[in-house]
Amino acid sequence: MRERLAFSFLARVIRCAPEFAKQGQIMNIRKGFVSGGLAVAVVYVMYASLAAQEKASAPPKKFAIRAGRLIDGKADNPVANALIVVEGDRIVSVTAGGAPPAGAELIDLSKATVLPGFADVHTHVLLQGDVTAADYDEQLLKQSIPYRAILAARNARIALEHGFTTMRDLETEGAMYADVDVKTAIANGEVPGPRMQVATRALTPTGLYPLLGYSWELKVPTGVQYADGVDGVRKAVREQAMYGADWIKYYSDRRYRFEADGVLHSMVNFTDEEAKAIVEEAHRLGKKVAAHAIGSDGIAAAMGAGVDTIEHGDGLTEALMDEMARKGVYWVPTITVGAYVAPGRGGNWPKMADLERDNFGKALKHGVKIALGTDAGGFDWKVLNQAKEFEYYAQYGMTPMQAIRSGTSVAAELLGWSDKAGTIEAGKWADLVAVSGDPLRDITELQRVKFVMKNGAVFKNELH
Ligand SMILES: [Zn+2]
């Protein structure tokens, strides 16, 4: 026991060593240690002090990026021949023309279009496509969570290569809290990937989400956390927050069907009291709430509960669009996944994809805030590029500039990061991408990203 105590004391001192060194307390520490026979710690402290000084004296890396055409995520028109100066992880200045400052490394993107790094606000890094139920069951039954986390790290890298510097990952599909680990490993620079906000496990009432249909004698994993009753859902929200959820996601509905009124209806999963308790508890803990809601009944129930974002939303009615616009609730349409899975799933899915297309144009007219989300993971990360979603938005009625904003500044607003991300402006994170052509003429250019900078570090440059 004593040994363990001594070890933990030493470990604590070593963890604090750079801080002590900074405060010039080496002498005090030295006295205590030498008398305790822990001279090795003194050496460590001195080393840490030197290392800290060295780090402090190295100036942050400075880049000057010459952009042939700049789409900053905010202005209505692009700026020609812009100069973006980046220092450390931040954008320092953006000017039309101008000379690079002394000491800055020049990155010549004068033949390219530079845009803010993209954001996808609906992904599943721990999933590899689930067109059929069997695809889904197989991943949960045959792949360990460590294996899935390794694939998630690979997926995060793919996303960054495609220009996505930010993602909101909306549940692990049975991989517990592994999204928090992926997010942390990226944030610590251990693996490349977008900066993330994560939802951990998501919620449904017992028995309303796969895996289902197995013998009751088998204990099979569930794709979400089951929670029941007002107290039960509050506890689940608290648990998820404890383990690192930035968002709480719940499944508002299932069993989507068209009825004689032409509206896509659905079965609502939680009672109104439960759904309200989820939202209230999440908001009390400073977390926002995303609701999977496809049918009009599920969307109406989620809106009544006070959620912050509606995911999928195929069955929106014009009354619900008005309510969303009035309350400032975001719609995340995830068209890419719908178009991709519809043929394989059959049934109502192709008709739902058509409905969503009609509703997209209507929602624009009603002033609904639309943020770009793909449901990547619902399709294989290796097969489709998330930037396909921009193309659908342009096809479905947005101008190319509106589509770009949905996946940059509007997405940043949804994430609560308007002051840090989503536009190319002084003071923001230096997250930039570049494409060779003009995405305002051909939106599919966004599927051919040639340059990626995240946090002021160049991750990819095929333009030199
Ligand atoms: Zn999803």
GROMACS .gro file of C-alpha atoms and ligand atoms in nm:
model
  465
    1MET     CA    1   0.000   0.000   0.000
    2ARG     CA    2   0.279   0.240   0.095
    3GLU     CA    3   0.463   0.170  -0.225
    4ARG     CA    4   0.152   0.244  -0.421
    5LEU     CA    5   0.106   0.572  -0.236
    6ALA     CA    6   0.466   0.673  -0.301
    7PHE     CA    7   0.429   0.585  -0.667
    8SER     CA    8   0.109   0.783  -0.704
    9PHE     CA    9   0.273   1.083  -0.535
   10LEU     CA   10   0.566   1.063  -0.775
   11ALA     CA   11   0.334   1.028  -1.071
   12ARG     CA   12   0.140   1.332  -0.959
   13VAL     CA   13   0.456   1.540  -0.921
   14ILE     CA   14   0.579   1.435  -1.264
   15ARG     CA   15   0.246   1.528  -1.419
   16CYS     CA   16   0.270   1.869  -1.256
   17ALA     CA   17   0.639   1.913  -1.333
   18PRO     CA   18   0.612   2.152  -1.628
   19GLU     CA   19   0.376   2.372  -1.426
   20PHE     CA   20   0.616   2.381  -1.128
   21ALA     CA   21   0.905   2.453  -1.360
   22LYS     CA   22   0.716   2.740  -1.518
   23GLN     CA   23   0.652   2.890  -1.178
   24GLY     CA   24   1.019   2.875  -1.085
   25GLN     CA   25   0.962   2.637  -0.798
   26ILE     CA   26   1.238   2.397  -0.889
   27MET     CA   27   1.441   2.476  -0.579
   28ASN     CA   28   1.155   2.403  -0.343
   29ILE     CA   29   1.080   2.080  -0.515
   30ARG     CA   30   1.448   1.984  -0.519
   31LYS     CA   31   1.472   2.018  -0.140
   32GLY     CA   32   1.171   1.800  -0.084
   33PHE     CA   33   1.283   1.538  -0.329
   34VAL     CA   34   1.646   1.504  -0.237
   35SER     CA   35   1.552   1.455   0.123
   36GLY     CA   36   1.301   1.195   0.010
   37GLY     CA   37   1.557   1.018  -0.207
   38LEU     CA   38   1.373   1.099  -0.531
   39ALA     CA   39   1.654   1.266  -0.721
   40VAL     CA   40   1.531   1.119  -1.046
   41ALA     CA   41   1.229   1.347  -1.029
   42VAL     CA   42   1.457   1.651  -0.998
   43VAL     CA   43   1.630   1.553  -1.319
   44TYR     CA   44   1.293   1.517  -1.485
   45VAL     CA   45   1.178   1.856  -1.359
   46MET     CA   46   1.494   2.025  -1.489
   47TYR     CA   47   1.455   1.851  -1.823
   48ALA     CA   48   1.089   1.955  -1.843
   49SER     CA   49   1.188   2.310  -1.762
   50LEU     CA   50   1.441   2.320  -2.045
   51ALA     CA   51   1.193   2.159  -2.285
   52ALA     CA   52   0.927   2.413  -2.189
   53GLN     CA   53   1.166   2.701  -2.249
   54GLU     CA   54   1.261   2.562  -2.587
   55LYS     CA   55   0.895   2.521  -2.681
   56ALA     CA   56   0.812   2.873  -2.569
   57SER     CA   57   1.093   3.021  -2.776
   58ALA     CA   58   0.990   2.844  -3.103
   59PRO     CA   59   0.755   3.084  -3.286
   60PRO     CA   60   0.427   2.939  -3.415
   61LYS     CA   61   0.437   2.835  -3.779
   62LYS     CA   62   0.320   3.108  -4.014
   63PHE     CA   63   0.171   3.056  -4.362
   64ALA     CA   64   0.059   3.300  -4.628
   65ILE     CA   65  -0.193   3.137  -4.861
   66ARG     CA   66  -0.254   3.297  -5.197
   67ALA     CA   67  -0.607   3.202  -5.308
   68GLY     CA   68  -0.699   3.253  -5.674
   69ARG     CA   69  -1.062   3.259  -5.567
   70LEU     CA   70  -1.178   3.272  -5.206
   71ILE     CA   71  -1.522   3.157  -5.094
   72ASP     CA   72  -1.517   3.255  -4.729
   73GLY     CA   73  -1.842   3.086  -4.621
   74LYS     CA   74  -2.008   3.418  -4.547
   75ALA     CA   75  -1.993   3.667  -4.836
   76ASP     CA   76  -2.233   3.631  -5.130
   77ASN     CA   77  -1.953   3.655  -5.384
   78PRO     CA   78  -1.603   3.511  -5.404
   79VAL     CA   79  -1.297   3.731  -5.360
   80ALA     CA   80  -1.028   3.719  -5.630
   81ASN     CA   81  -0.661   3.688  -5.545
   82ALA     CA   82  -0.705   3.682  -5.168
   83LEU     CA   83  -0.424   3.646  -4.917
   84ILE     CA   84  -0.492   3.443  -4.604
   85VAL     CA   85  -0.233   3.463  -4.327
   86VAL     CA   86  -0.228   3.178  -4.075
   87GLU     CA   87  -0.027   3.170  -3.756
   88GLY     CA   88  -0.030   2.864  -3.532
   89ASP     CA   89  -0.380   2.718  -3.543
   90ARG     CA   90  -0.558   3.044  -3.630
   91ILE     CA   91  -0.633   3.267  -3.926
   92VAL     CA   92  -0.467   3.602  -3.860
   93SER     CA   93  -0.586   3.806  -4.157
   94VAL     CA   94  -0.774   3.781  -4.487
   95THR     CA   95  -0.717   4.050  -4.748
   96ALA     CA   96  -0.794   4.103  -5.116
   97GLY     CA   97  -0.442   4.104  -5.261
   98GLY     CA   98  -0.150   4.213  -5.046
   99ALA     CA   99   0.202   4.083  -4.992
  100PRO     CA  100   0.293   3.790  -4.767
  101PRO     CA  101   0.434   3.908  -4.433
  102ALA     CA  102   0.798   3.845  -4.343
  103GLY     CA  103   0.871   3.498  -4.210
  104ALA     CA  104   0.560   3.340  -4.359
  105GLU     CA  105   0.583   3.031  -4.577
  106LEU     CA  106   0.392   3.093  -4.901
  107ILE     CA  107   0.139   2.838  -5.020
  108ASP     CA  108   0.046   2.912  -5.378
  109LEU     CA  109  -0.319   2.828  -5.443
  110SER     CA  110  -0.351   3.106  -5.701
  111LYS     CA  111  -0.502   2.868  -5.958
  112ALA     CA  112  -0.749   2.720  -5.711
  113THR     CA  113  -1.063   2.803  -5.513
  114VAL     CA  114  -1.015   2.813  -5.137
  115LEU     CA  115  -1.307   2.743  -4.904
  116PRO     CA  116  -1.359   2.687  -4.531
  117GLY     CA  117  -1.304   2.325  -4.421
  118PHE     CA  118  -1.628   2.128  -4.465
  119ALA     CA  119  -1.849   2.008  -4.180
  120ASP     CA  120  -2.073   1.700  -4.185
  121VAL     CA  121  -2.312   1.713  -3.892
  122HIS     CA  122  -2.451   1.361  -3.920
  123THR     CA  123  -2.203   1.074  -3.934
  124HIS     CA  124  -2.132   0.733  -3.781
  125VAL     CA  125  -1.758   0.672  -3.782
  126LEU     CA  126  -1.807   0.336  -3.615
  127LEU     CA  127  -2.031   0.197  -3.890
  128GLN     CA  128  -1.933   0.068  -4.235
  129GLY     CA  129  -2.264   0.082  -4.421
  130ASP     CA  130  -2.591  -0.092  -4.342
  131VAL     CA  131  -2.806  -0.112  -4.652
  132THR     CA  132  -2.964  -0.430  -4.514
  133ALA     CA  133  -3.040  -0.543  -4.161
  134ALA     CA  134  -2.793  -0.827  -4.211
  135ASP     CA  135  -2.511  -0.574  -4.282
  136TYR     CA  136  -2.588  -0.410  -3.952
  137ASP     CA  137  -2.623  -0.725  -3.742
  138GLU     CA  138  -2.300  -0.867  -3.879
  139GLN     CA  139  -2.098  -0.565  -3.766
  140LEU     CA  140  -2.240  -0.573  -3.415
  141LEU     CA  141  -2.211  -0.951  -3.380
  142LYS     CA  142  -1.882  -1.026  -3.552
  143GLN     CA  143  -1.667  -0.717  -3.500
  144SER     CA  144  -1.522  -0.627  -3.163
  145ILE     CA  145  -1.545  -0.268  -3.049
  146PRO     CA  146  -1.162  -0.229  -3.068
  147TYR     CA  147  -1.172  -0.346  -3.431
  148ARG     CA  148  -1.454  -0.104  -3.504
  149ALA     CA  149  -1.257   0.178  -3.341
  150ILE     CA  150  -0.962   0.104  -3.571
  151LEU     CA  151  -1.195   0.129  -3.871
  152ALA     CA  152  -1.336   0.451  -3.725
  153ALA     CA  153  -0.987   0.603  -3.718
  154ARG     CA  154  -0.949   0.505  -4.083
  155ASN     CA  155  -1.288   0.661  -4.163
  156ALA     CA  156  -1.190   0.983  -3.988
  157ARG     CA  157  -0.880   0.999  -4.207
  158ILE     CA  158  -1.090   0.947  -4.521
  159ALA     CA  159  -1.320   1.230  -4.413
  160LEU     CA  160  -1.028   1.467  -4.361
  161GLU     CA  161  -0.881   1.371  -4.699
  162HIS     CA  162  -1.215   1.470  -4.852
  163GLY     CA  163  -1.197   1.812  -4.686
  164PHE     CA  164  -1.414   1.752  -4.379
  165THR     CA  165  -1.237   1.925  -4.093
  166THR     CA  166  -1.536   1.904  -3.859
  167MET     CA  167  -1.795   1.633  -3.788
  168ARG     CA  168  -2.078   1.567  -3.549
  169ASP     CA  169  -2.093   1.192  -3.502
  170LEU     CA  170  -2.446   1.087  -3.411
  171GLU     CA  171  -2.412   0.761  -3.222
  172THR     CA  172  -2.185   0.460  -3.215
  173GLU     CA  173  -2.437   0.190  -3.318
  174GLY     CA  174  -2.351  -0.051  -3.042
  175ALA     CA  175  -1.988   0.055  -2.998
  176MET     CA  176  -2.066   0.214  -2.660
  177TYR     CA  177  -1.852   0.524  -2.598
  178ALA     CA  178  -1.579   0.453  -2.854
  179ASP     CA  179  -1.665   0.775  -3.041
  180VAL     CA  180  -1.531   0.969  -2.744
  181ASP     CA  181  -1.202   0.780  -2.780
  182VAL     CA  182  -1.184   0.850  -3.154
  183LYS     CA  183  -1.254   1.218  -3.091
  184THR     CA  184  -0.989   1.231  -2.817
  185ALA     CA  185  -0.723   1.054  -3.025
  186ILE     CA  186  -0.781   1.304  -3.307
  187ALA     CA  187  -0.779   1.602  -3.070
  188ASN     CA  188  -0.449   1.478  -2.922
  189GLY     CA  189  -0.294   1.449  -3.268
  190GLU     CA  190  -0.250   1.070  -3.241
  191VAL     CA  191  -0.445   1.004  -3.562
  192PRO     CA  192  -0.556   1.243  -3.838
  193GLY     CA  193  -0.922   1.333  -3.862
  194PRO     CA  194  -1.184   1.605  -3.829
  195ARG     CA  195  -1.245   1.771  -3.494
  196MET     CA  196  -1.557   1.610  -3.356
  197GLN     CA  197  -1.863   1.650  -3.142
  198VAL     CA  198  -2.011   1.313  -3.045
  199ALA     CA  199  -2.340   1.171  -2.924
  200THR     CA  200  -2.223   0.835  -2.779
  201ARG     CA  201  -2.502   0.574  -2.764
  202ALA     CA  202  -2.839   0.737  -2.853
  203LEU     CA  203  -3.167   0.635  -2.689
  204THR     CA  204  -3.485   0.439  -2.759
  205PRO     CA  205  -3.736   0.267  -2.535
  206THR     CA  206  -3.668  -0.103  -2.476
  207GLY     CA  207  -3.715  -0.322  -2.779
  208LEU     CA  208  -3.746  -0.048  -3.043
  209TYR     CA  209  -3.402  -0.064  -3.206
  210PRO     CA  210  -3.188  -0.353  -3.337
  211LEU     CA  211  -3.050  -0.603  -3.272
  212LEU     CA  212  -3.391  -0.765  -3.265
  213GLY     CA  213  -3.536  -1.101  -3.358
  214TYR     CA  214  -3.279  -1.325  -3.191
  215SER     CA  215  -3.365  -1.602  -2.950
  216TRP     CA  216  -3.448  -1.471  -2.604
  217GLU     CA  217  -3.185  -1.711  -2.477
  218LEU     CA  218  -2.912  -1.504  -2.639
  219LYS     CA  219  -2.780  -1.180  -2.498
  220VAL     CA  220  -2.713  -0.977  -2.813
  221PRO     CA  221  -2.579  -0.620  -2.828
  222THR     CA  222  -2.813  -0.329  -2.892
  223GLY     CA  223  -2.741  -0.047  -3.136
  224VAL     CA  224  -2.857   0.213  -2.884
  225GLN     CA  225  -2.909   0.247  -2.511
  226TYR     CA  226  -3.256   0.136  -2.405
  227ALA     CA  227  -3.416   0.372  -2.154
  228ASP     CA  228  -3.771   0.380  -2.019
  229GLY     CA  229  -3.978   0.616  -1.810
  230VAL     CA  230  -3.904   0.973  -1.711
  231ASP     CA  231  -3.648   0.872  -1.447
  232GLY     CA  232  -3.493   0.611  -1.675
  233VAL     CA  233  -3.430   0.851  -1.960
  234ARG     CA  234  -3.295   1.118  -1.726
  235LYS     CA  235  -3.048   0.867  -1.585
  236ALA     CA  236  -2.944   0.758  -1.936
  237VAL     CA  237  -2.883   1.119  -2.039
  238ARG     CA  238  -2.672   1.172  -1.726
  239GLU     CA  239  -2.471   0.857  -1.797
  240GLN     CA  240  -2.401   0.958  -2.155
  241ALA     CA  241  -2.299   1.306  -2.045
  242MET     CA  242  -2.071   1.152  -1.781
  243TYR     CA  243  -1.890   0.944  -2.044
  244GLY     CA  244  -1.838   1.232  -2.284
  245ALA     CA  245  -2.149   1.294  -2.496
  246ASP     CA  246  -2.154   1.642  -2.650
  247TRP     CA  247  -2.501   1.577  -2.791
  248ILE     CA  248  -2.787   1.355  -2.684
  249LYS     CA  249  -2.953   1.172  -2.970
  250TYR     CA  250  -3.276   0.985  -2.948
  251TYR     CA  251  -3.495   0.796  -3.191
  252SER     CA  252  -3.826   0.977  -3.213
  253ASP     CA  253  -3.991   0.730  -3.449
  254ARG     CA  254  -3.994   0.415  -3.656
  255ARG     CA  255  -4.227   0.220  -3.893
  256TYR     CA  256  -4.265   0.478  -4.169
  257ARG     CA  257  -4.571   0.448  -4.389
  258PHE     CA  258  -4.764   0.660  -4.638
  259GLU     CA  259  -5.133   0.701  -4.558
  260ALA     CA  260  -5.431   0.815  -4.766
  261ASP     CA  261  -5.362   1.181  -4.679
  262GLY     CA  262  -5.036   1.149  -4.877
  263VAL     CA  263  -4.833   1.223  -4.564
  264LEU     CA  264  -4.551   0.999  -4.443
  265HIS     CA  265  -4.658   0.883  -4.097
  266SER     CA  266  -4.468   0.693  -3.831
  267MET     CA  267  -4.490   0.527  -3.493
  268VAL     CA  268  -4.361   0.753  -3.214
  269ASN     CA  269  -4.117   0.575  -2.982
  270PHE     CA  270  -4.117   0.766  -2.654
  271THR     CA  271  -4.413   0.906  -2.465
  272ASP     CA  272  -4.429   1.287  -2.469
  273GLU     CA  273  -4.324   1.291  -2.103
  274GLU     CA  274  -4.017   1.079  -2.175
  275ALA     CA  275  -3.912   1.284  -2.479
  276LYS     CA  276  -3.954   1.610  -2.286
  277ALA     CA  277  -3.750   1.466  -1.998
  278ILE     CA  278  -3.466   1.375  -2.238
  279VAL     CA  279  -3.454   1.726  -2.379
  280GLU     CA  280  -3.495   1.898  -2.044
  281GLU     CA  281  -3.223   1.692  -1.877
  282ALA     CA  282  -2.984   1.731  -2.171
  283HIS     CA  283  -3.035   2.106  -2.182
  284ARG     CA  284  -2.993   2.129  -1.805
  285LEU     CA  285  -2.653   1.963  -1.847
  286GLY     CA  286  -2.560   2.198  -2.133
  287LYS     CA  287  -2.602   1.937  -2.408
  288LYS     CA  288  -2.807   1.982  -2.722
  289VAL     CA  289  -3.048   1.722  -2.858
  290ALA     CA  290  -3.071   1.561  -3.201
  291ALA     CA  291  -3.381   1.362  -3.288
  292HIS     CA  292  -3.396   1.094  -3.553
  293ALA     CA  293  -3.737   1.174  -3.698
  294ILE     CA  294  -3.850   1.053  -4.041
  295GLY     CA  295  -4.231   1.046  -4.038
  296SER     CA  296  -4.447   1.352  -3.971
  297ASP     CA  297  -4.564   1.209  -3.636
  298GLY     CA  298  -4.206   1.158  -3.519
  299ILE     CA  299  -4.104   1.506  -3.632
  300ALA     CA  300  -4.407   1.664  -3.461
  301ALA     CA  301  -4.333   1.477  -3.137
  302ALA     CA  302  -3.966   1.584  -3.144
  303MET     CA  303  -4.060   1.945  -3.211
  304GLY     CA  304  -4.305   1.930  -2.920
  305ALA     CA  305  -4.028   1.798  -2.696
  306GLY     CA  306  -3.803   2.093  -2.787
  307VAL     CA  307  -3.514   1.929  -2.976
  308ASP     CA  308  -3.239   2.130  -3.144
  309THR     CA  309  -3.203   1.935  -3.469
  310ILE     CA  310  -3.426   1.709  -3.679
  311GLU     CA  311  -3.234   1.429  -3.850
  312HIS     CA  312  -3.357   1.294  -4.189
  313GLY     CA  313  -3.701   1.460  -4.170
  314ASP     CA  314  -3.837   1.308  -4.492
  315GLY     CA  315  -4.200   1.345  -4.381
  316LEU     CA  316  -4.194   1.718  -4.301
  317THR     CA  317  -4.523   1.894  -4.360
  318GLU     CA  318  -4.545   2.265  -4.440
  319ALA     CA  319  -4.684   2.331  -4.091
  320LEU     CA  320  -4.383   2.155  -3.939
  321MET     CA  321  -4.148   2.353  -4.165
  322ASP     CA  322  -4.302   2.675  -4.033
  323GLU     CA  323  -4.260   2.554  -3.677
  324MET     CA  324  -3.894   2.468  -3.739
  325ALA     CA  325  -3.825   2.804  -3.903
  326ARG     CA  326  -3.999   2.986  -3.617
  327LYS     CA  327  -3.809   2.796  -3.346
  328GLY     CA  328  -3.474   2.802  -3.527
  329VAL     CA  329  -3.451   2.421  -3.528
  330TYR     CA  330  -3.207   2.285  -3.787
  331TRP     CA  331  -3.293   2.025  -4.047
  332VAL     CA  332  -3.020   1.776  -4.136
  333PRO     CA  333  -3.157   1.601  -4.445
  334THR     CA  334  -2.895   1.323  -4.505
  335ILE     CA  335  -2.991   1.287  -4.871
  336THR     CA  336  -2.681   1.088  -4.965
  337VAL     CA  337  -2.772   0.793  -4.747
  338GLY     CA  338  -3.137   0.798  -4.853
  339ALA     CA  339  -3.046   0.787  -5.222
  340TYR     CA  340  -2.787   0.517  -5.157
  341VAL     CA  341  -2.991   0.274  -4.946
  342ALA     CA  342  -3.332   0.319  -5.113
  343PRO     CA  343  -3.278   0.073  -5.402
  344GLY     CA  344  -3.135  -0.195  -5.171
  345ARG     CA  345  -3.403  -0.155  -4.906
  346GLY     CA  346  -3.700  -0.128  -5.143
  347GLY     CA  347  -4.044  -0.089  -4.981
  348ASN     CA  348  -4.126   0.272  -4.897
  349TRP     CA  349  -3.765   0.392  -4.918
  350PRO     CA  350  -3.757   0.504  -5.287
  351LYS     CA  351  -4.083   0.696  -5.235
  352MET     CA  352  -3.942   0.853  -4.919
  353ALA     CA  353  -3.637   0.973  -5.112
  354ASP     CA  354  -3.869   1.140  -5.369
  355LEU     CA  355  -4.071   1.301  -5.090
  356GLU     CA  356  -3.758   1.439  -4.932
  357ARG     CA  357  -3.657   1.596  -5.260
  358ASP     CA  358  -3.992   1.779  -5.283
  359ASN     CA  359  -3.971   1.882  -4.920
  360PHE     CA  360  -3.621   2.020  -4.961
  361GLY     CA  361  -3.740   2.288  -5.204
  362LYS     CA  362  -4.039   2.371  -4.983
  363ALA     CA  363  -3.826   2.395  -4.667
  364LEU     CA  364  -3.599   2.645  -4.841
  365LYS     CA  365  -3.902   2.862  -4.920
  366HIS     CA  366  -4.020   2.833  -4.559
  367GLY     CA  367  -3.680   2.954  -4.433
  368VAL     CA  368  -3.582   2.634  -4.250
  369LYS     CA  369  -3.215   2.630  -4.153
  370ILE     CA  370  -3.057   2.337  -4.336
  371ALA     CA  371  -2.721   2.202  -4.221
  372LEU     CA  372  -2.525   1.950  -4.423
  373GLY     CA  373  -2.533   1.595  -4.293
  374THR     CA  374  -2.481   1.274  -4.487
  375ASP     CA  375  -2.528   0.980  -4.249
  376ALA     CA  376  -2.186   0.853  -4.360
  377GLY     CA  377  -2.146   0.511  -4.205
  378GLY     CA  378  -2.500   0.436  -4.322
  379PHE     CA  379  -2.304   0.401  -4.646
  380ASP     CA  380  -1.951   0.264  -4.670
  381TRP     CA  381  -1.694   0.540  -4.612
  382LYS     CA  382  -1.472   0.386  -4.881
  383VAL     CA  383  -1.746   0.390  -5.146
  384LEU     CA  384  -1.901   0.739  -5.130
  385ASN     CA  385  -1.749   1.081  -5.070
  386GLN     CA  386  -1.950   1.281  -4.814
  387ALA     CA  387  -1.918   1.590  -5.038
  388LYS     CA  388  -2.178   1.425  -5.266
  389GLU     CA  389  -2.431   1.585  -5.028
  390PHE     CA  390  -2.343   1.933  -5.163
  391GLU     CA  391  -2.437   1.811  -5.511
  392TYR     CA  392  -2.779   1.690  -5.395
  393TYR     CA  393  -2.852   2.023  -5.223
  394ALA     CA  394  -2.771   2.210  -5.542
  395GLN     CA  395  -2.984   1.969  -5.746
  396TYR     CA  396  -3.272   2.000  -5.498
  397GLY     CA  397  -3.294   2.380  -5.510
  398MET     CA  398  -3.008   2.551  -5.328
  399THR     CA  399  -2.771   2.782  -5.511
  400PRO     CA  400  -2.415   2.644  -5.502
  401MET     CA  401  -2.328   2.919  -5.250
  402GLN     CA  402  -2.619   2.818  -5.024
  403ALA     CA  403  -2.509   2.455  -5.046
  404ILE     CA  404  -2.153   2.551  -4.949
  405ARG     CA  405  -2.279   2.751  -4.651
  406SER     CA  406  -2.492   2.459  -4.532
  407GLY     CA  407  -2.172   2.257  -4.495
  408THR     CA  408  -1.959   2.540  -4.353
  409SER     CA  409  -2.105   2.840  -4.170
  410VAL     CA  410  -2.455   2.699  -4.107
  411ALA     CA  411  -2.310   2.372  -3.981
  412ALA     CA  412  -2.073   2.565  -3.752
  413GLU     CA  413  -2.371   2.754  -3.613
  414LEU     CA  414  -2.552   2.426  -3.540
  415LEU     CA  415  -2.244   2.307  -3.353
  416GLY     CA  416  -2.219   2.626  -3.148
  417TRP     CA  417  -1.883   2.700  -3.310
  418SER     CA  418  -1.976   3.011  -3.512
  419ASP     CA  419  -1.700   3.206  -3.342
  420LYS     CA  420  -1.434   2.943  -3.424
  421ALA     CA  421  -1.523   2.761  -3.747
  422GLY     CA  422  -1.726   2.770  -4.067
  423THR     CA  423  -1.584   3.082  -4.232
  424ILE     CA  424  -1.245   3.211  -4.338
  425GLU     CA  425  -1.203   3.512  -4.112
  426ALA     CA  426  -0.939   3.647  -3.876
  427GLY     CA  427  -0.951   3.473  -3.538
  428LYS     CA  428  -1.102   3.147  -3.660
  429TRP     CA  429  -0.942   2.804  -3.666
  430ALA     CA  430  -0.723   2.768  -3.975
  431ASP     CA  431  -0.935   2.499  -4.142
  432LEU     CA  432  -0.914   2.545  -4.518
  433VAL     CA  433  -0.968   2.336  -4.829
  434ALA     CA  434  -0.902   2.403  -5.195
  435VAL     CA  435  -1.030   2.264  -5.524
  436SER     CA  436  -0.892   2.321  -5.874
  437GLY     CA  437  -1.208   2.446  -6.043
  438ASP     CA  438  -1.498   2.674  -5.959
  439PRO     CA  439  -1.758   2.502  -5.737
  440LEU     CA  440  -2.006   2.782  -5.809
  441ARG     CA  441  -2.016   2.656  -6.170
  442ASP     CA  442  -1.971   2.287  -6.094
  443ILE     CA  443  -2.063   2.182  -5.741
  444THR     CA  444  -1.908   1.836  -5.796
  445GLU     CA  445  -1.568   2.011  -5.769
  446LEU     CA  446  -1.620   1.977  -5.393
  447GLN     CA  447  -1.582   1.600  -5.437
  448ARG     CA  448  -1.226   1.658  -5.566
  449VAL     CA  449  -1.055   1.838  -5.280
  450LYS     CA  450  -0.686   1.888  -5.352
  451PHE     CA  451  -0.568   2.076  -5.045
  452VAL     CA  452  -0.659   2.042  -4.679
  453MET     CA  453  -0.533   2.243  -4.384
  454LYS     CA  454  -0.666   2.170  -4.039
  455ASN     CA  455  -0.575   2.373  -3.734
  456GLY     CA  456  -0.301   2.551  -3.927
  457ALA     CA  457  -0.127   2.228  -4.036
  458VAL     CA  458  -0.121   2.119  -4.401
  459PHE     CA  459  -0.267   1.768  -4.420
  460LYS     CA  460  -0.280   1.736  -4.797
  461ASN     CA  461  -0.155   1.943  -5.090
  462GLU     CA  462  -0.185   1.814  -5.446
  463LEU     CA  463  -0.169   2.162  -5.594
  464HIS     CA  464   0.202   2.235  -5.585
  465ZN      ZN  465  -2.762   0.829  -3.875
   0.00000   0.00000   0.00000
